[in-house]
Short mmCIF file of C-alpha atoms and ligand atoms in Angstrom, two decimals:
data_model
loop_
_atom_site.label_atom_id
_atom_site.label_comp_id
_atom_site.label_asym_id
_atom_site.label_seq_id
_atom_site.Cartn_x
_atom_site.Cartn_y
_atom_site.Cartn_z
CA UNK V 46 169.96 12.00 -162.01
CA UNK V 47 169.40 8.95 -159.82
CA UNK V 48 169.87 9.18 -156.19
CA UNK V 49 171.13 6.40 -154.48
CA UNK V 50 170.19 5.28 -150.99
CA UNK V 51 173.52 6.37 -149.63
CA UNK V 52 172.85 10.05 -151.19
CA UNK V 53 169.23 9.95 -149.61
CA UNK V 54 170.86 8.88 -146.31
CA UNK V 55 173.38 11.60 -146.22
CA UNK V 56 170.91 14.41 -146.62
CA UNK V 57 168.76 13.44 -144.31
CA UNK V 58 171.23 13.17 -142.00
CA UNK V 59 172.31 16.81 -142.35
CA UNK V 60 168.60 17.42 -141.86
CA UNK V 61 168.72 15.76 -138.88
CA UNK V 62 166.41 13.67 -139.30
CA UNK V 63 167.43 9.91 -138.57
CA UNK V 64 167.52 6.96 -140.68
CA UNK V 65 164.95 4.70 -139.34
CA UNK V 66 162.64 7.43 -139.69
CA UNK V 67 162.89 7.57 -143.83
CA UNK V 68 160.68 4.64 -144.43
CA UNK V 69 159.99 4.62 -147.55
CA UNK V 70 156.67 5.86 -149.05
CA UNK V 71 156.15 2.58 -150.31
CA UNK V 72 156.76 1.01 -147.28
CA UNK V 73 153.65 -0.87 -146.00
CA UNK V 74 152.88 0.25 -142.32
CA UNK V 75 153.53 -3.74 -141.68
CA UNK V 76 156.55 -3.08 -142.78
CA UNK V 77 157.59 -0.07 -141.18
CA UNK V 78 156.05 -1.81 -138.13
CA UNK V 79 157.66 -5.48 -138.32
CA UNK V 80 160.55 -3.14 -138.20
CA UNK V 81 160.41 -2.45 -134.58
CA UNK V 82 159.25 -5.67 -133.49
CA UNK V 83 155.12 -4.42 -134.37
CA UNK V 84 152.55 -6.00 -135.88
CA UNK V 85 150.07 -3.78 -138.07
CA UNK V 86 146.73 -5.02 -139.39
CA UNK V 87 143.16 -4.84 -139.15
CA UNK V 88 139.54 -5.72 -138.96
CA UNK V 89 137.78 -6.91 -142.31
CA UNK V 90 134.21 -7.99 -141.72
CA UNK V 91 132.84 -10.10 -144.94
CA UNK V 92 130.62 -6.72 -146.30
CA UNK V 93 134.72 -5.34 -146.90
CA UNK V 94 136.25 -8.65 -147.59
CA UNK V 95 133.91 -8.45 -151.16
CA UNK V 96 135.29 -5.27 -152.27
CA UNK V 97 138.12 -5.88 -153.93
CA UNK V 98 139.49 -2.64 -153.51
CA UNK V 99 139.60 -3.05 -149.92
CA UNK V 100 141.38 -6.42 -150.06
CA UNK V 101 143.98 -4.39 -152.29
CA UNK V 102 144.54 -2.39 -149.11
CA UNK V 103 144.79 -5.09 -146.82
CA UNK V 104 147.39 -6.78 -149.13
CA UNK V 105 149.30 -3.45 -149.43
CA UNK V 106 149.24 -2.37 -145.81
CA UNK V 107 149.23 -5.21 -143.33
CA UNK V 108 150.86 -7.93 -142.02
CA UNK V 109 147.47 -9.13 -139.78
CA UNK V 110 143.43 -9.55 -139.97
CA UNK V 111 141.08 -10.27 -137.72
CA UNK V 112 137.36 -10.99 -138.50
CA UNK V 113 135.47 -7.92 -137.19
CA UNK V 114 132.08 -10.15 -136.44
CA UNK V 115 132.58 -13.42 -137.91
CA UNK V 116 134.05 -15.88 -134.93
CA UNK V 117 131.64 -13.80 -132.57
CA UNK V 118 129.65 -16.16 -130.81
CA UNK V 119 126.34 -15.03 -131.60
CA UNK V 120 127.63 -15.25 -135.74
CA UNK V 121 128.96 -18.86 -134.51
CA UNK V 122 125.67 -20.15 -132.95
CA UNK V 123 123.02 -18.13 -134.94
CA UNK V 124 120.49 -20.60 -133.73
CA UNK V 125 121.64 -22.24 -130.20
CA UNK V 126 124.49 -23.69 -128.58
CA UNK V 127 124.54 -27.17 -130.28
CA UNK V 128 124.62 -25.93 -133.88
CA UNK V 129 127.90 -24.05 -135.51
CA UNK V 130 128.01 -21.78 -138.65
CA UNK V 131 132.03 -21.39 -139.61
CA UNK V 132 131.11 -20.22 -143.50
CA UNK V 133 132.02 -17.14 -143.23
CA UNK V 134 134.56 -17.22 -140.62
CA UNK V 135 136.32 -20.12 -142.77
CA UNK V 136 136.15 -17.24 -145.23
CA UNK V 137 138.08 -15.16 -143.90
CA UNK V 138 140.41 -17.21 -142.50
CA UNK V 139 141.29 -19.30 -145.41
CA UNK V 140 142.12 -15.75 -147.26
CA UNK V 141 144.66 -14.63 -144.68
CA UNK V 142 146.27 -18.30 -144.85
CA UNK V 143 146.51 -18.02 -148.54
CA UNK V 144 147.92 -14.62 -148.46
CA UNK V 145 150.53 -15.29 -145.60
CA UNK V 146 148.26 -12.67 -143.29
CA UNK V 147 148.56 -13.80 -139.50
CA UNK V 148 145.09 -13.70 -137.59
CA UNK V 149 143.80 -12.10 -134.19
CA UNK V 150 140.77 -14.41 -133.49
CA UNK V 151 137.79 -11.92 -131.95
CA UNK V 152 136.37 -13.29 -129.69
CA UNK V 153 135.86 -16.35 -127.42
CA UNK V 154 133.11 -14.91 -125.36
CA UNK V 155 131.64 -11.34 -125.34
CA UNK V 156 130.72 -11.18 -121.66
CA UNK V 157 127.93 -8.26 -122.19
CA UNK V 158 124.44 -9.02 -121.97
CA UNK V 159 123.71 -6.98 -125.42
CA UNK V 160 126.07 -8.66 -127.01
CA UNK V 161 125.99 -12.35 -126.37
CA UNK V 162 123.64 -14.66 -128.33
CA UNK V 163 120.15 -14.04 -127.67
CA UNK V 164 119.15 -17.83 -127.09
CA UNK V 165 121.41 -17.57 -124.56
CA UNK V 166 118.74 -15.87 -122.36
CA UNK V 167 115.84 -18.18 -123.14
CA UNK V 168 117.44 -21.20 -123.58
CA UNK V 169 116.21 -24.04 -120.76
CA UNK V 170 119.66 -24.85 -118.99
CA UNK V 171 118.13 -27.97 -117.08
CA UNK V 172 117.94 -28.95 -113.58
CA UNK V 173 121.86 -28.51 -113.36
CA UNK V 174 122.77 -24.85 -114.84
CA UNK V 175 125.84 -24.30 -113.68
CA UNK V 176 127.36 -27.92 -115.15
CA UNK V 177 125.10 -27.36 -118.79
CA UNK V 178 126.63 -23.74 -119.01
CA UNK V 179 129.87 -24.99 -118.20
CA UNK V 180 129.72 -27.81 -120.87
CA UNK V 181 128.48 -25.44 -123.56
CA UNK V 182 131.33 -22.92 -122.83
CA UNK V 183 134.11 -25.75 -122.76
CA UNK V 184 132.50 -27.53 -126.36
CA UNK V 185 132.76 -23.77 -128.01
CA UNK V 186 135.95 -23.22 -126.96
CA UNK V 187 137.60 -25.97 -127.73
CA UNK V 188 136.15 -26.49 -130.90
CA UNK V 189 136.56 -23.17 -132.33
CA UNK V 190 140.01 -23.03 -130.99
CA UNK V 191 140.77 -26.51 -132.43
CA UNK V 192 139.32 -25.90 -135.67
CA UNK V 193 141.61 -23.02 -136.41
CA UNK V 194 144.51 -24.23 -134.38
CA UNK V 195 147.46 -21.89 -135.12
CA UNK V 196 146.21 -20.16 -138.11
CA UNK V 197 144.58 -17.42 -135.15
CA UNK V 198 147.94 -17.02 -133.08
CA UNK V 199 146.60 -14.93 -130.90
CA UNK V 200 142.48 -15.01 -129.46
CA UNK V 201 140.65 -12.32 -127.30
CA UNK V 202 139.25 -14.77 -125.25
CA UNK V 203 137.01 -12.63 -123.25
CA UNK V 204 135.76 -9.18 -124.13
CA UNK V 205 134.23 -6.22 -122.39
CA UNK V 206 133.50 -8.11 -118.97
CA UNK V 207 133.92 -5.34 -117.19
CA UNK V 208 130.94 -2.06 -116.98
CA UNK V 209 132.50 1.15 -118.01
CA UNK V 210 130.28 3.12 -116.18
CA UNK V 211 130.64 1.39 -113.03
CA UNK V 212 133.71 -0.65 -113.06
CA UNK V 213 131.87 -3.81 -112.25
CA UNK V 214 131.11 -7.30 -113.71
CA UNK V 215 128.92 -7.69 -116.26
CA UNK V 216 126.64 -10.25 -115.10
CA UNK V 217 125.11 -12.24 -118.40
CA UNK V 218 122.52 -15.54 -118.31
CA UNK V 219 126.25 -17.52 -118.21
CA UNK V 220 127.36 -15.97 -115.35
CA UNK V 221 123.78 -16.13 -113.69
CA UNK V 222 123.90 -19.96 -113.88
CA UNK V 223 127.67 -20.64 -112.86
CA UNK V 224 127.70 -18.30 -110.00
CA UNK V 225 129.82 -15.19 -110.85
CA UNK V 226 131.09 -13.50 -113.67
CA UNK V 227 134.92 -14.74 -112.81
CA UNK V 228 133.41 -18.61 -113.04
CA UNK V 229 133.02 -17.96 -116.80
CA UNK V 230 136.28 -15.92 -117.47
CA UNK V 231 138.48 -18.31 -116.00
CA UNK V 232 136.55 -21.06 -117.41
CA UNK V 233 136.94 -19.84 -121.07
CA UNK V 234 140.95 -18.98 -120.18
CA UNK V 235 141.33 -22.52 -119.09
CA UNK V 236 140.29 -24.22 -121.85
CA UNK V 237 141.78 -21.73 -124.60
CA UNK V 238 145.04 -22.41 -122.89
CA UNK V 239 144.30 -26.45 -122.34
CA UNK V 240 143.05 -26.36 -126.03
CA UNK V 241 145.73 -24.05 -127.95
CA UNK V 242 148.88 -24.01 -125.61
CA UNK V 243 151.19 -21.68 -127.95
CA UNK V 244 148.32 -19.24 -128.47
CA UNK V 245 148.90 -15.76 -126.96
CA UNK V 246 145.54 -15.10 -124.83
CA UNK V 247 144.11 -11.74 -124.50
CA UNK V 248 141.21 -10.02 -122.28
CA UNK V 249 140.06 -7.23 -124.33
CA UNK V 250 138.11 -4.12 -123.57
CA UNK V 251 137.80 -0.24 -124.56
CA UNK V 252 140.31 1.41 -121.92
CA UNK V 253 140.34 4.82 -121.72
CA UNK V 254 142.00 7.30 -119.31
CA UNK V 255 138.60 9.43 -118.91
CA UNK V 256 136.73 6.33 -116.72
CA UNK V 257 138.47 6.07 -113.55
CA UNK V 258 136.02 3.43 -112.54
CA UNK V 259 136.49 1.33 -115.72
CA UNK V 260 140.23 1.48 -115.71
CA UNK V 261 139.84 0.37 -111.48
CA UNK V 262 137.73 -2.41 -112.75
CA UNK V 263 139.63 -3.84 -115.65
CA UNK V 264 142.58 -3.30 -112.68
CA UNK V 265 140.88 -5.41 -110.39
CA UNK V 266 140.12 -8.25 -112.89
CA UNK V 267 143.50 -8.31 -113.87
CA UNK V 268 145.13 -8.77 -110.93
CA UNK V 269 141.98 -11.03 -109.56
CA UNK V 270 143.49 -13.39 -112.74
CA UNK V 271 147.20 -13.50 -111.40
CA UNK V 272 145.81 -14.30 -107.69
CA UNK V 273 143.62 -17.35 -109.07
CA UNK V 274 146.40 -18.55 -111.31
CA UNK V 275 144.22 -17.77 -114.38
CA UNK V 276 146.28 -18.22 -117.93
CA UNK V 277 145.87 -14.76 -119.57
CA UNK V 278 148.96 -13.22 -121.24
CA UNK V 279 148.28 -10.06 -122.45
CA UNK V 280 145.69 -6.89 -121.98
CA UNK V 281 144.06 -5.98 -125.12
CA UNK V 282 143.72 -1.56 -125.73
CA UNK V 283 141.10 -1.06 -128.08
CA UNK V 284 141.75 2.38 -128.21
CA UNK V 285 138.44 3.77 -129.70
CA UNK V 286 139.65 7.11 -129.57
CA UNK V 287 137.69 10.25 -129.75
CA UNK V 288 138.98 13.43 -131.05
CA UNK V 289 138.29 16.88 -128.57
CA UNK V 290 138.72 20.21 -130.14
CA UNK V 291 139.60 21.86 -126.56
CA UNK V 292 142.48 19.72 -125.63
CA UNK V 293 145.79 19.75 -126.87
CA UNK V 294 147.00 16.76 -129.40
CA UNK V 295 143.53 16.43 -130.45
CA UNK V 296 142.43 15.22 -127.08
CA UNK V 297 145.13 13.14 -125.62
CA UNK V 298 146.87 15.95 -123.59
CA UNK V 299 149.18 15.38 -120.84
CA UNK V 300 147.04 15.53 -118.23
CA UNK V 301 145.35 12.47 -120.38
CA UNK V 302 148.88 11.35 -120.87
CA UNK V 303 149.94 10.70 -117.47
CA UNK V 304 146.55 8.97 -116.39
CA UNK V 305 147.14 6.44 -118.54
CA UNK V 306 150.70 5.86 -118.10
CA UNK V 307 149.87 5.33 -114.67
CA UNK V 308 147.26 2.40 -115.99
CA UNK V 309 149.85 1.17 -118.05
CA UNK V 310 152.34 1.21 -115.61
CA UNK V 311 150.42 -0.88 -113.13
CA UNK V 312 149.07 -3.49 -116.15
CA UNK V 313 152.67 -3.82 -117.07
CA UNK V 314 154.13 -4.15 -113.51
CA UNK V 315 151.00 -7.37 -113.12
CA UNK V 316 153.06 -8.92 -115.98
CA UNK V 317 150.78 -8.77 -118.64
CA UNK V 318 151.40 -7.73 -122.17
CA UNK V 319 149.87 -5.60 -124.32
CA UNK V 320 148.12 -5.14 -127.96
CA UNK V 321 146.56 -1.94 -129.61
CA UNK V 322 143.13 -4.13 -130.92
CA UNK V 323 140.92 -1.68 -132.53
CA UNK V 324 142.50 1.36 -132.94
CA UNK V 325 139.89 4.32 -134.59
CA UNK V 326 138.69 7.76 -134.23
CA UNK V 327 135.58 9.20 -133.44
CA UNK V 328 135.52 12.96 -134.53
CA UNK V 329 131.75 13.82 -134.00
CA UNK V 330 133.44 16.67 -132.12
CA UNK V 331 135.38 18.33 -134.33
CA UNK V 332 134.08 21.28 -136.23
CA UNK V 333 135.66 22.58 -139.54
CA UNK V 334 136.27 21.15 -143.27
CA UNK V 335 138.00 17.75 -143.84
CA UNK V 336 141.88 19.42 -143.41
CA UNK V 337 140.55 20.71 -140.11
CA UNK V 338 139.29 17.28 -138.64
CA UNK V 339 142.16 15.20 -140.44
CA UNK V 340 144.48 17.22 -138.69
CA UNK V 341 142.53 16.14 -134.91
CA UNK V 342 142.20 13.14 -135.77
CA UNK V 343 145.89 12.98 -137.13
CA UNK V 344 147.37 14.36 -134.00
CA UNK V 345 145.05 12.23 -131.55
CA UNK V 346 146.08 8.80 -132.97
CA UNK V 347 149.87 10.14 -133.50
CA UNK V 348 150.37 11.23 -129.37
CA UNK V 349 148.26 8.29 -128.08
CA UNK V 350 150.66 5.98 -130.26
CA UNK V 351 153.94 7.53 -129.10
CA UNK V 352 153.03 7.08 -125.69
CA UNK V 353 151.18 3.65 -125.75
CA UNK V 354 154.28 2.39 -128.25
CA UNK V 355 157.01 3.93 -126.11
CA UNK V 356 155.45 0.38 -123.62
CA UNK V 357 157.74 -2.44 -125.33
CA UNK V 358 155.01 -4.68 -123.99
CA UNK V 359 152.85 -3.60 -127.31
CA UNK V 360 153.20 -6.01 -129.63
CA UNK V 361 150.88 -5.68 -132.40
CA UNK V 362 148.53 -2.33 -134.02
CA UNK V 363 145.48 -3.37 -135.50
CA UNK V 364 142.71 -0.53 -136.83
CA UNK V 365 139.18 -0.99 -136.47
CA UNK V 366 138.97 -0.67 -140.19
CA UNK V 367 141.23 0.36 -143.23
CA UNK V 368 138.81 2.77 -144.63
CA UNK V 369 136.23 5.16 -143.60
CA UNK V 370 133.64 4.03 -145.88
CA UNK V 371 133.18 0.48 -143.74
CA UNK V 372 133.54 1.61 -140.62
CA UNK V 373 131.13 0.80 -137.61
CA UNK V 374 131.68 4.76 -136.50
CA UNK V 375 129.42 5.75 -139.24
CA UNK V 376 126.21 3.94 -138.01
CA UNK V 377 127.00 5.69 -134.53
CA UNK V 378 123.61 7.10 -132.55
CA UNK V 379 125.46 9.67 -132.10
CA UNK V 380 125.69 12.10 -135.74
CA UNK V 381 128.12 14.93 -136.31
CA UNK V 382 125.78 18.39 -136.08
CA UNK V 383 126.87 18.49 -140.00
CA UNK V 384 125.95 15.46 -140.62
CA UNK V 385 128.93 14.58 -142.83
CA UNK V 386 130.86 10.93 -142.74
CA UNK V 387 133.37 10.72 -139.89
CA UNK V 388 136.98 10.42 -140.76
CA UNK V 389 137.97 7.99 -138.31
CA UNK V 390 139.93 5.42 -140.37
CA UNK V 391 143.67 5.84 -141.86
CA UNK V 392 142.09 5.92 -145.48
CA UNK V 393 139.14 7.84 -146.95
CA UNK V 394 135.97 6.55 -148.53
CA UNK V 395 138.02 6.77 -151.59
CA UNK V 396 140.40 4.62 -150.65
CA UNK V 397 142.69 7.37 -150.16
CA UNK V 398 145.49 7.55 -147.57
CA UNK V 399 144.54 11.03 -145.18
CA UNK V 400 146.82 12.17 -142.33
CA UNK V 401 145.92 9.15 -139.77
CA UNK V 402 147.95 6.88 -142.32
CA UNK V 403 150.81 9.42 -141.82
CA UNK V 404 150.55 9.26 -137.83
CA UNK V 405 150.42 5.56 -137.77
CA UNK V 406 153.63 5.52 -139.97
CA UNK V 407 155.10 7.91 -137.99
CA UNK V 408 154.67 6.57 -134.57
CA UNK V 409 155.50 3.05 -135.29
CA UNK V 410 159.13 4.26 -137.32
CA UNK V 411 159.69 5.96 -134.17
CA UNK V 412 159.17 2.96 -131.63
CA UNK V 413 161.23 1.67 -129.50
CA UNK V 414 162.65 -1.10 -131.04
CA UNK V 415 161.60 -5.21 -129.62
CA UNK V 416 163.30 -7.56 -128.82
O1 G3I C 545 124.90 -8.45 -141.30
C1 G3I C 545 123.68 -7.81 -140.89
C2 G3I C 545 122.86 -7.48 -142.09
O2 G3I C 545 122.46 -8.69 -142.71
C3 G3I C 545 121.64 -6.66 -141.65
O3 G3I C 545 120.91 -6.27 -142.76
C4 G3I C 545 122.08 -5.43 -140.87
C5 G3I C 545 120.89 -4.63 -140.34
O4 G3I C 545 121.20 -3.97 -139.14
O5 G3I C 545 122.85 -5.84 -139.77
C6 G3I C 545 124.02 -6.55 -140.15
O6 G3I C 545 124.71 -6.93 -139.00
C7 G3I C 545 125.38 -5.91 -138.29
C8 G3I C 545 126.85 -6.26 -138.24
O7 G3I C 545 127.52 -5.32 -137.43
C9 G3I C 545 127.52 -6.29 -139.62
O8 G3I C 545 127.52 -5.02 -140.18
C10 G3I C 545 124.80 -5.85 -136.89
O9 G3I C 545 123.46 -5.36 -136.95
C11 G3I C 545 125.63 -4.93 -136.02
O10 G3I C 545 125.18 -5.01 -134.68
C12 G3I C 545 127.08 -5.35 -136.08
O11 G3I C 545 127.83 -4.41 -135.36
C13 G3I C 545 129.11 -4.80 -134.97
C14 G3I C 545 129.24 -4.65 -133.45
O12 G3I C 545 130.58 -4.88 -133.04
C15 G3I C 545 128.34 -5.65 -132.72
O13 G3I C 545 128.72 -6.98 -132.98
C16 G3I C 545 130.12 -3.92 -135.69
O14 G3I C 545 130.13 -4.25 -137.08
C17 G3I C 545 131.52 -4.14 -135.13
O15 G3I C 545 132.40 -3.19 -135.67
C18 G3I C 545 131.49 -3.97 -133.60
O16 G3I C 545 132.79 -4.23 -133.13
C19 G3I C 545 132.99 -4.04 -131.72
C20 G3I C 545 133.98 -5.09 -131.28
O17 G3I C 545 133.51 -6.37 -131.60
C21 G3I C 545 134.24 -4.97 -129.77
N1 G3I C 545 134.66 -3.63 -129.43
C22 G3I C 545 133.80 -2.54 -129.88
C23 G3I C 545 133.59 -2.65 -131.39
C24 G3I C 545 132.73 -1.50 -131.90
O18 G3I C 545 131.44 -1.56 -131.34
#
């Protein structure tokens, strides 16, 4: 007997359970997503991008890619600042524009001394450092930004500027020869804005409601940005979660719940925006077979997300990775005492959906609906 829509609708409603949230198994978490004004999607570094089966789930799933360490500066200058690479960032873009995928560009400038390019510490700046650093910044701004134009509608312009441990500036050779930090954040703003006007401009960084002095820091930037007139639109939450066997929801509690509301409330009331950028999670701590840690890691991403989403100012979901056989977690110094895989993506090494996939689905069908 076939059951119509109408039939399906009915029942569920004298199960209580409401419409929106009967997506459809089929539905792709885009989908389900785009729904309620969200964006899902996520990182696909070029090792991924080759396996076909991996493409399969970024065709079935998402509506959004961004290049996990292709547009990176250090990937963009291998050699110095005067010399670009853009094969394999060309790559990747040129597959989301044939495949109708929007793009997250990551990122302008990683303002962290491990992480910048390592000419960039040895490299003779001249008699006038300040004005050679400046010109190099502006020249790989503007030409990255140019070359992709709108195919990358949104770019984390800066990431990770700010110390977790300590809530300060990182201070990186840049920032050494212009002066401060803020010289080269506002700098690289500026010209993403001057350069790609319609672009929505994000800083980027971890976040996390366990460093009071990080979230204090990233405060203080923030609202430093608004007092200087600096063009940044929206705070990026990378949300590299990690699952805790003692605390309730797999680690996001309420006492972890209404610490970072209260961030969220005070980003929001500074006008900025929002976007969940690299959404994964770590469960080193969790003990216990595969249903055990699924279920921690399930219940984690699903009470972060129902708080972070409930904030209409998130516009867009992105994971740090499709499936747990790519992801960066695995290489962690840190190992599980078991020494077994993490399960910190929303599909297995198999390629096979496990809870996460269920949370995500579940917390973006229940949403708040945008505008
Ligand atoms: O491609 C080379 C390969 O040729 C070489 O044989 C191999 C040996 O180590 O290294 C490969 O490069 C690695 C690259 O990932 C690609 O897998 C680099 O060593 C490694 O440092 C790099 O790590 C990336 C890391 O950022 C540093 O750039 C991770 O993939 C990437 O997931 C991670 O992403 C960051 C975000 O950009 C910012 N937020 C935190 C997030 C996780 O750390």
């Amino acid at each position: 007997m076939k059951i119509t829509r109408r039939q399906t609708l009915a029942g569920a409603a004298a199960l209580g359970i409401a419409p929106r949230l009967m997506a459809a198994p089929s539905a792709s978490l885009d989908a389900i997503g785009a729904a309620h004004g969200i964006r899902f999607g996520t990182a696909v570094g070029m090792g991924q991008f080759l396996d076909a089966r991996y493409r399969g789930l970024i065709e079935s799933e998402c509506g959004v890619i961004v290049p996990e360490n292709e547009l990176k500066m250090h990937a963009i200058h291998p050699h110095g600042p005067d010399d670009f690479d853009f094969r394999n960032a060309d790559t990747l873009v040129d597959y989301a524009t044939r495949n109708g995928l929007k793009i997250r560009g990551h990122n302008l400038i990683w303002h962290h001394p491990e992480w910048m390019p390592k000419w960039s510490e040895t490299f003779d700046y001249g008699p006038r450092p300040a004005e050679r650093v400046a010109q190099i910044l502006t020249r790989h701004v503007e030409t990255v930004c140019r070359r992709y134009a709108s195919r990358i509608y949104t770019w984390d312009v800066v990431n990770e500027a700010v110390d977790n441990k300590t809530g300060l500036m990182r201070e990186t050779a840049f920032s050494r020869a212009m002066g401060s930090p803020e010289a080269v954040l506002d700098l690289a703003f500026r010209t993403a804005r001057a350069t790609v006007p319609n672009c929505e401009l994000v800083y980027n960084d971890y976040m996390d409601w366990g460093s009071e002095a990080h979230r204090a820091g990233v405060l203080r930037l923030l609202k430093g940005f608004r007092e200087r007139g600096v063009p940044v639109d929206t705070l990026g939450l990378q949300a590299h979660l990690s699952a805790k066997p003692d605390i309730a929801r797999g680690g996001f509690g309420l006492d972890q719940e209404n610490i970072w509301r209260g961030f969220l409330d005070a980003v929001t009331a500074l006008g900025y925006k929002l976007q969940i950028t690299e959404l994964d999670v770590n469960d080193t701590a969790i003990p216990g077979d595969f249903g055990t840690r699924d279920a921690a890691v399930a219940d984690i991403t699903r009470a972060f997300l129902d708080c972070t989403l409930s904030y209409k100012q998130v516009s867009a979901v992105m994971v740090w990775g499709m499936t747990d056989r790519y992801s960066w977690l695995q290489h962690n110094k840190t190992k599980r005492a078991d020494r077994l895989p993490l399960r910190c993506c929303p599909y297995d090494a198999d390629f096979k959906p496990h809870p996460m996939r269920g949370a995500i689905a579940q917390a973006l069908a229940g949403a708040p609906i945008r505008a």
